[in-house]
């Protein structure tokens, strides 16, 4: 199984709402990532979990809160978002490869609209 | 901070023509990966380059890593309509899981 699943596919939320994005993989990968992608832009790294521990936080505002309950699951909790946070949120996973390289498998993403 | 630029930003080609996108980093890279993202889709891994001067081929696609490990290229021979999408390079920061994606090149193929 080489699939990364994400739910929901689409999400519309108000600025006072609390919601969560979910990501799951069953490839045994021990690194999981959250990216944010705006239209016609490259994916921007937000968070990296390595062996269920947060290893990279790219200075993301605290209204985004990641969680890695176990090696297969990754959540992104959202609270008090702004309209400019509307984007495609991509989850990815990887395991160490040759010479330290890590092929990433991406999920289909959650398209988030903040109203 | 590290920047990864790609040129061109956009490319329109007639089906059957060749296409090349270039990826340039401000710093020396430990390795570089290439991804393709179809319109409305998510990035899909194509290849990884690790060694200085490395060249890899996948059917009509040829990938190169520069001798100084600061640039890379992707060349597609005889493009097809299925090649449409945005091609991203992704540079890995040595010793971490941190990827910096290039700015991307959007390819359109006219039948």
PDB file of C-alpha atoms in Angstrom:
ATOM      1  CA  UNK A   1       0.000   0.000   0.000  1.00  0.00           C
ATOM      2  CA  UNK A   2       1.735   3.176  -1.212  1.00  0.00           C
ATOM      3  CA  UNK A   3      -1.095   5.536  -0.461  1.00  0.00           C
ATOM      4  CA  UNK A   4      -1.363   8.540   1.799  1.00  0.00           C
ATOM      5  CA  UNK A   5      -4.965   9.428   2.604  1.00  0.00           C
ATOM      6  CA  UNK A   6      -6.261  12.791   3.764  1.00  0.00           C
ATOM      7  CA  UNK A   7      -9.633  13.828   5.117  1.00  0.00           C
ATOM      8  CA  UNK A   8     -11.633  15.860   4.458  1.00  0.00           C
ATOM      9  CA  UNK A   9     -11.066  16.639   0.772  1.00  0.00           C
ATOM     10  CA  UNK A  10     -12.665  20.033   1.114  1.00  0.00           C
ATOM     11  CA  UNK A  11     -13.286  22.184   4.182  1.00  0.00           C
ATOM     12  CA  UNK A  12     -14.984  25.541   4.573  1.00  0.00           C
ATOM     13  CA  UNK A  13     -14.663  27.129   7.981  1.00  0.00           C
ATOM     14  CA  UNK A  14     -15.327  30.450   9.625  1.00  0.00           C
ATOM     15  CA  UNK A  15     -12.645  32.414  11.420  1.00  0.00           C
ATOM     16  CA  UNK A  16     -13.993  31.409  14.832  1.00  0.00           C
ATOM     17  CA  UNK A  17     -14.276  27.686  14.075  1.00  0.00           C
ATOM     18  CA  UNK A  18     -12.076  24.852  15.266  1.00  0.00           C
ATOM     19  CA  UNK A  19     -11.450  22.019  12.821  1.00  0.00           C
ATOM     20  CA  UNK A  20      -8.901  19.271  12.199  1.00  0.00           C
ATOM     21  CA  UNK A  21      -7.266  17.830   9.121  1.00  0.00           C
ATOM     22  CA  UNK A  22      -6.293  14.169   9.174  1.00  0.00           C
ATOM     23  CA  UNK A  23      -3.625  12.204   7.341  1.00  0.00           C
ATOM     24  CA  UNK A  24      -2.888   8.483   7.391  1.00  0.00           C
ATOM     25  CA  UNK A  25      -0.265   6.207   5.850  1.00  0.00           C
ATOM     26  CA  UNK A  26       0.455   2.513   6.231  1.00  0.00           C
ATOM     27  CA  UNK A  27       3.823   2.320   4.509  1.00  0.00           C
ATOM     28  CA  UNK A  28       5.792   2.214   7.748  1.00  0.00           C
ATOM     29  CA  UNK A  29       7.247   5.652   7.093  1.00  0.00           C
ATOM     30  CA  UNK A  30       8.643   7.362  10.175  1.00  0.00           C
ATOM     31  CA  UNK A  31       8.714  10.921   8.807  1.00  0.00           C
ATOM     32  CA  UNK A  32       5.509  12.815   8.137  1.00  0.00           C
ATOM     33  CA  UNK A  33       5.044  16.330   6.816  1.00  0.00           C
ATOM     34  CA  UNK A  34       2.513  19.103   6.496  1.00  0.00           C
ATOM     35  CA  UNK A  35       2.800  21.476   3.560  1.00  0.00           C
ATOM     36  CA  UNK A  36       0.729  24.478   2.561  1.00  0.00           C
ATOM     37  CA  UNK A  37       0.282  25.234  -1.121  1.00  0.00           C
ATOM     38  CA  UNK A  38      -1.263  28.379  -2.545  1.00  0.00           C
ATOM     39  CA  UNK A  39      -2.491  28.454  -6.125  1.00  0.00           C
ATOM     40  CA  UNK A  40       0.329  28.467  -8.701  1.00  0.00           C
ATOM     41  CA  UNK A  41       2.969  28.306  -5.962  1.00  0.00           C
ATOM     42  CA  UNK A  42       5.244  25.525  -4.713  1.00  0.00           C
ATOM     43  CA  UNK A  43       4.446  23.556  -1.561  1.00  0.00           C
ATOM     44  CA  UNK A  44       5.740  25.312   1.549  1.00  0.00           C
ATOM     45  CA  UNK A  45       6.944  23.174   4.411  1.00  0.00           C
ATOM     46  CA  UNK A  46       5.084  23.752   7.681  1.00  0.00           C
ATOM     47  CA  UNK A  47       5.940  20.883  10.035  1.00  0.00           C
ATOM     48  CA  UNK A  48       7.967  17.687  10.055  1.00  0.00           C
ATOM     49  CA  UNK A  49       7.513  14.796  12.454  1.00  0.00           C
ATOM     50  CA  UNK A  50      10.285  12.248  12.755  1.00  0.00           C
ATOM     51  CA  UNK A  51       9.564   9.116  14.794  1.00  0.00           C
ATOM     52  CA  UNK A  52       6.424  10.801  16.173  1.00  0.00           C
ATOM     53  CA  UNK A  53       8.390  13.774  17.481  1.00  0.00           C
ATOM     54  CA  UNK A  54       8.120  17.274  16.051  1.00  0.00           C
ATOM     55  CA  UNK A  55      11.494  17.934  14.444  1.00  0.00           C
ATOM     56  CA  UNK A  56      10.808  20.968  12.264  1.00  0.00           C
ATOM     57  CA  UNK A  57       8.386  23.868  12.755  1.00  0.00           C
ATOM     58  CA  UNK A  58       8.870  26.450  10.031  1.00  0.00           C
ATOM     59  CA  UNK A  59       7.757  29.350  12.236  1.00  0.00           C
ATOM     60  CA  UNK A  60       4.113  28.510  11.635  1.00  0.00           C
ATOM     61  CA  UNK A  61       1.532  30.638  13.535  1.00  0.00           C
ATOM     62  CA  UNK A  62       0.110  28.986  16.644  1.00  0.00           C
ATOM     63  CA  UNK A  63      -3.364  28.869  15.102  1.00  0.00           C
ATOM     64  CA  UNK A  64      -2.006  25.750  13.363  1.00  0.00           C
ATOM     65  CA  UNK A  65      -1.298  22.941  15.811  1.00  0.00           C
ATOM     66  CA  UNK A  66       0.135  19.621  14.576  1.00  0.00           C
ATOM     67  CA  UNK A  67      -0.222  16.309  16.324  1.00  0.00           C
ATOM     68  CA  UNK A  68       1.211  12.873  15.601  1.00  0.00           C
ATOM     69  CA  UNK A  69      -0.723  10.339  17.735  1.00  0.00           C
ATOM     70  CA  UNK A  70       1.176   7.358  16.289  1.00  0.00           C
ATOM     71  CA  UNK A  71       3.468   6.422  13.429  1.00  0.00           C
ATOM     72  CA  UNK A  72       0.583   6.153  10.931  1.00  0.00           C
ATOM     73  CA  UNK A  73      -1.436   9.244  11.755  1.00  0.00           C
ATOM     74  CA  UNK A  74      -0.864  12.963  11.480  1.00  0.00           C
ATOM     75  CA  UNK A  75      -3.351  15.664  12.403  1.00  0.00           C
ATOM     76  CA  UNK A  76      -3.403  19.398  11.899  1.00  0.00           C
ATOM     77  CA  UNK A  77      -5.673  21.262  14.306  1.00  0.00           C
ATOM     78  CA  UNK A  78      -6.968  24.606  13.091  1.00  0.00           C
ATOM     79  CA  UNK A  79      -8.294  27.434  15.244  1.00  0.00           C
ATOM     80  CA  UNK A  80      -9.062  31.088  14.598  1.00  0.00           C
ATOM     81  CA  UNK A  81      -7.767  30.996  11.039  1.00  0.00           C
ATOM     82  CA  UNK A  82      -7.590  33.978   8.727  1.00  0.00           C
ATOM     83  CA  UNK A  83      -8.860  34.185   5.136  1.00  0.00           C
ATOM     84  CA  UNK A  84      -5.237  34.217   3.916  1.00  0.00           C
ATOM     85  CA  UNK A  85      -4.862  30.702   5.351  1.00  0.00           C
ATOM     86  CA  UNK A  86      -7.086  29.412   2.558  1.00  0.00           C
ATOM     87  CA  UNK A  87      -4.939  26.964   0.572  1.00  0.00           C
ATOM     88  CA  UNK A  88      -4.368  23.326  -0.295  1.00  0.00           C
ATOM     89  CA  UNK A  89      -2.914  21.500   2.706  1.00  0.00           C
ATOM     90  CA  UNK A  90      -0.794  18.541   1.715  1.00  0.00           C
ATOM     91  CA  UNK A  91       0.389  15.711   3.911  1.00  0.00           C
ATOM     92  CA  UNK A  92       3.394  13.619   2.928  1.00  0.00           C
ATOM     93  CA  UNK A  93       5.403  10.764   4.364  1.00  0.00           C
ATOM     94  CA  UNK A  94       8.842   9.313   3.761  1.00  0.00           C
ATOM     95  CA  UNK A  95      11.444   6.939   5.085  1.00  0.00           C
ATOM     96  CA  UNK A  96      15.221   7.268   4.845  1.00  0.00           C
ATOM     97  CA  UNK A  97      16.639   6.329   1.464  1.00  0.00           C
ATOM     98  CA  UNK A  98      20.124   5.952  -0.025  1.00  0.00           C
ATOM     99  CA  UNK A  99      22.598   8.693   0.889  1.00  0.00           C
ATOM    100  CA  UNK A 100      20.085  10.245   3.223  1.00  0.00           C
ATOM    101  CA  UNK A 101      17.506  10.887   0.538  1.00  0.00           C
ATOM    102  CA  UNK A 102      13.832  10.594   1.336  1.00  0.00           C
ATOM    103  CA  UNK A 103      11.287  10.068  -1.422  1.00  0.00           C
ATOM    104  CA  UNK A 104       8.074  11.718  -0.321  1.00  0.00           C
ATOM    105  CA  UNK A 105       4.637  10.283  -0.930  1.00  0.00           C
ATOM    106  CA  UNK A 106       1.971  12.977  -0.969  1.00  0.00           C
ATOM    107  CA  UNK A 107      -1.685  12.675  -0.133  1.00  0.00           C
ATOM    108  CA  UNK A 108      -4.359  14.281  -2.342  1.00  0.00           C
ATOM    109  CA  UNK A 109      -4.636  17.264  -0.001  1.00  0.00           C
ATOM    110  CA  UNK A 110      -7.400  19.123   1.807  1.00  0.00           C
ATOM    111  CA  UNK A 111      -8.619  22.259   0.077  1.00  0.00           C
ATOM    112  CA  UNK A 112      -9.369  24.720   2.868  1.00  0.00           C
ATOM    113  CA  UNK A 113     -11.420  27.866   2.515  1.00  0.00           C
ATOM    114  CA  UNK A 114     -11.613  30.278   5.443  1.00  0.00           C
ATOM    115  CA  UNK A 115     -14.578  32.665   5.311  1.00  0.00           C
TER     116      UNK A 115
ATOM    117  CA  UNK B   1      17.948  31.459   3.657  1.00  0.00           C
ATOM    118  CA  UNK B   2      18.258  28.817   0.987  1.00  0.00           C
ATOM    119  CA  UNK B   3      16.464  29.620  -2.256  1.00  0.00           C
ATOM    120  CA  UNK B   4      15.681  27.303  -5.126  1.00  0.00           C
ATOM    121  CA  UNK B   5      14.733  28.957  -8.388  1.00  0.00           C
ATOM    122  CA  UNK B   6      13.429  27.323 -11.522  1.00  0.00           C
ATOM    123  CA  UNK B   7      13.338  28.628 -15.055  1.00  0.00           C
ATOM    124  CA  UNK B   8      11.318  29.083 -17.063  1.00  0.00           C
ATOM    125  CA  UNK B   9       8.207  29.804 -15.012  1.00  0.00           C
ATOM    126  CA  UNK B  10       5.939  28.744 -17.884  1.00  0.00           C
ATOM    127  CA  UNK B  11       6.511  26.856 -21.118  1.00  0.00           C
ATOM    128  CA  UNK B  12       4.095  26.172 -23.934  1.00  0.00           C
ATOM    129  CA  UNK B  13       5.251  23.641 -26.507  1.00  0.00           C
ATOM    130  CA  UNK B  14       3.748  21.892 -29.484  1.00  0.00           C
ATOM    131  CA  UNK B  15       3.300  18.175 -29.002  1.00  0.00           C
ATOM    132  CA  UNK B  16       6.474  16.445 -30.148  1.00  0.00           C
ATOM    133  CA  UNK B  17       8.788  19.306 -29.206  1.00  0.00           C
ATOM    134  CA  UNK B  18      11.381  18.978 -26.470  1.00  0.00           C
ATOM    135  CA  UNK B  19      11.202  20.733 -23.095  1.00  0.00           C
ATOM    136  CA  UNK B  20      13.784  21.579 -20.451  1.00  0.00           C
ATOM    137  CA  UNK B  21      13.432  23.094 -16.989  1.00  0.00           C
ATOM    138  CA  UNK B  22      16.366  24.259 -14.895  1.00  0.00           C
ATOM    139  CA  UNK B  23      16.684  24.323 -11.121  1.00  0.00           C
ATOM    140  CA  UNK B  24      19.256  26.496  -9.364  1.00  0.00           C
ATOM    141  CA  UNK B  25      20.130  26.627  -5.680  1.00  0.00           C
ATOM    142  CA  UNK B  26      21.952  29.331  -3.771  1.00  0.00           C
ATOM    143  CA  UNK B  27      23.719  26.652  -1.714  1.00  0.00           C
ATOM    144  CA  UNK B  28      25.321  23.254  -2.308  1.00  0.00           C
ATOM    145  CA  UNK B  29      22.786  20.453  -2.074  1.00  0.00           C
ATOM    146  CA  UNK B  30      23.045  17.007  -0.531  1.00  0.00           C
ATOM    147  CA  UNK B  31      20.572  15.712  -3.084  1.00  0.00           C
ATOM    148  CA  UNK B  32      17.774  16.899  -5.309  1.00  0.00           C
ATOM    149  CA  UNK B  33      14.443  15.387  -6.203  1.00  0.00           C
ATOM    150  CA  UNK B  34      11.984  16.085  -8.985  1.00  0.00           C
ATOM    151  CA  UNK B  35       8.205  16.001  -8.673  1.00  0.00           C
ATOM    152  CA  UNK B  36       5.352  16.402 -11.150  1.00  0.00           C
ATOM    153  CA  UNK B  37       2.018  17.914 -10.168  1.00  0.00           C
ATOM    154  CA  UNK B  38      -0.863  17.586 -12.599  1.00  0.00           C
ATOM    155  CA  UNK B  39      -3.521  20.324 -12.599  1.00  0.00           C
ATOM    156  CA  UNK B  40      -5.766  19.733  -9.571  1.00  0.00           C
ATOM    157  CA  UNK B  41      -3.470  16.983  -8.303  1.00  0.00           C
ATOM    158  CA  UNK B  42      -0.718  16.486  -5.797  1.00  0.00           C
ATOM    159  CA  UNK B  43       3.060  16.237  -6.272  1.00  0.00           C
ATOM    160  CA  UNK B  44       4.256  12.845  -7.474  1.00  0.00           C
ATOM    161  CA  UNK B  45       7.876  11.778  -7.051  1.00  0.00           C
ATOM    162  CA  UNK B  46       9.827  11.294 -10.288  1.00  0.00           C
ATOM    163  CA  UNK B  47      13.507  10.835  -9.415  1.00  0.00           C
ATOM    164  CA  UNK B  48      16.266  11.543  -6.927  1.00  0.00           C
ATOM    165  CA  UNK B  49      19.817  12.621  -7.795  1.00  0.00           C
ATOM    166  CA  UNK B  50      22.612  12.310  -5.268  1.00  0.00           C
ATOM    167  CA  UNK B  51      26.021  12.316  -6.961  1.00  0.00           C
ATOM    168  CA  UNK B  52      27.816  15.224  -8.572  1.00  0.00           C
ATOM    169  CA  UNK B  53      27.334  15.093 -12.354  1.00  0.00           C
ATOM    170  CA  UNK B  54      24.764  12.297 -12.097  1.00  0.00           C
ATOM    171  CA  UNK B  55      22.516  11.625 -15.106  1.00  0.00           C
ATOM    172  CA  UNK B  56      19.415   9.453 -14.908  1.00  0.00           C
ATOM    173  CA  UNK B  57      16.884   8.566 -17.594  1.00  0.00           C
ATOM    174  CA  UNK B  58      13.277   7.485 -17.405  1.00  0.00           C
ATOM    175  CA  UNK B  59      11.938   6.785 -20.881  1.00  0.00           C
ATOM    176  CA  UNK B  60      11.641  10.278 -22.455  1.00  0.00           C
ATOM    177  CA  UNK B  61      12.817  12.099 -19.301  1.00  0.00           C
ATOM    178  CA  UNK B  62      16.495  12.865 -18.614  1.00  0.00           C
ATOM    179  CA  UNK B  63      17.598  14.295 -15.273  1.00  0.00           C
ATOM    180  CA  UNK B  64      20.998  15.833 -14.540  1.00  0.00           C
ATOM    181  CA  UNK B  65      22.701  17.002 -11.359  1.00  0.00           C
ATOM    182  CA  UNK B  66      25.366  19.659 -11.774  1.00  0.00           C
ATOM    183  CA  UNK B  67      29.021  19.033 -11.025  1.00  0.00           C
ATOM    184  CA  UNK B  68      28.937  21.565  -8.183  1.00  0.00           C
ATOM    185  CA  UNK B  69      25.643  20.112  -6.851  1.00  0.00           C
ATOM    186  CA  UNK B  70      23.980  23.515  -7.018  1.00  0.00           C
ATOM    187  CA  UNK B  71      21.843  23.012 -10.101  1.00  0.00           C
ATOM    188  CA  UNK B  72      19.833  20.393 -11.895  1.00  0.00           C
ATOM    189  CA  UNK B  73      17.808  19.993 -15.067  1.00  0.00           C
ATOM    190  CA  UNK B  74      14.932  17.930 -16.392  1.00  0.00           C
ATOM    191  CA  UNK B  75      14.664  17.367 -20.129  1.00  0.00           C
ATOM    192  CA  UNK B  76      11.646  15.804 -21.814  1.00  0.00           C
ATOM    193  CA  UNK B  77      12.093  14.542 -25.371  1.00  0.00           C
ATOM    194  CA  UNK B  78       9.138  14.632 -27.760  1.00  0.00           C
ATOM    195  CA  UNK B  79       6.532  15.927 -25.341  1.00  0.00           C
ATOM    196  CA  UNK B  80       3.078  14.384 -25.167  1.00  0.00           C
ATOM    197  CA  UNK B  81      -0.183  15.831 -23.850  1.00  0.00           C
ATOM    198  CA  UNK B  82       0.204  13.578 -20.810  1.00  0.00           C
ATOM    199  CA  UNK B  83       3.308  15.584 -19.832  1.00  0.00           C
ATOM    200  CA  UNK B  84       1.140  18.592 -18.934  1.00  0.00           C
ATOM    201  CA  UNK B  85       1.642  19.777 -15.362  1.00  0.00           C
ATOM    202  CA  UNK B  86       3.995  21.655 -13.086  1.00  0.00           C
ATOM    203  CA  UNK B  87       7.472  20.260 -12.525  1.00  0.00           C
ATOM    204  CA  UNK B  88       9.120  21.023  -9.198  1.00  0.00           C
ATOM    205  CA  UNK B  89      12.618  20.333  -8.025  1.00  0.00           C
ATOM    206  CA  UNK B  90      13.024  19.833  -4.272  1.00  0.00           C
ATOM    207  CA  UNK B  91      16.315  20.367  -2.504  1.00  0.00           C
ATOM    208  CA  UNK B  92      17.093  18.492   0.660  1.00  0.00           C
ATOM    209  CA  UNK B  93      18.961  20.269   3.427  1.00  0.00           C
ATOM    210  CA  UNK B  94      21.788  17.996   4.539  1.00  0.00           C
ATOM    211  CA  UNK B  95      21.133  16.039   7.745  1.00  0.00           C
ATOM    212  CA  UNK B  96      17.461  16.964   8.004  1.00  0.00           C
ATOM    213  CA  UNK B  97      14.085  16.058   6.534  1.00  0.00           C
ATOM    214  CA  UNK B  98      13.657  19.629   5.353  1.00  0.00           C
ATOM    215  CA  UNK B  99      12.785  20.036   1.688  1.00  0.00           C
ATOM    216  CA  UNK B 100      12.826  23.338  -0.151  1.00  0.00           C
ATOM    217  CA  UNK B 101      10.693  23.186  -3.272  1.00  0.00           C
ATOM    218  CA  UNK B 102      11.727  25.151  -6.315  1.00  0.00           C
ATOM    219  CA  UNK B 103       9.432  27.751  -7.813  1.00  0.00           C
ATOM    220  CA  UNK B 104       8.198  25.266 -10.436  1.00  0.00           C
ATOM    221  CA  UNK B 105       7.827  25.257 -14.199  1.00  0.00           C
ATOM    222  CA  UNK B 106       4.345  24.921 -15.627  1.00  0.00           C
ATOM    223  CA  UNK B 107       4.281  22.984 -18.883  1.00  0.00           C
ATOM    224  CA  UNK B 108       1.459  23.149 -21.405  1.00  0.00           C
ATOM    225  CA  UNK B 109       1.532  20.883 -24.435  1.00  0.00           C
ATOM    226  CA  UNK B 110      -0.521  21.902 -27.462  1.00  0.00           C
ATOM    227  CA  UNK B 111      -1.841  19.019 -29.550  1.00  0.00           C
TER     228      UNK B 111
END
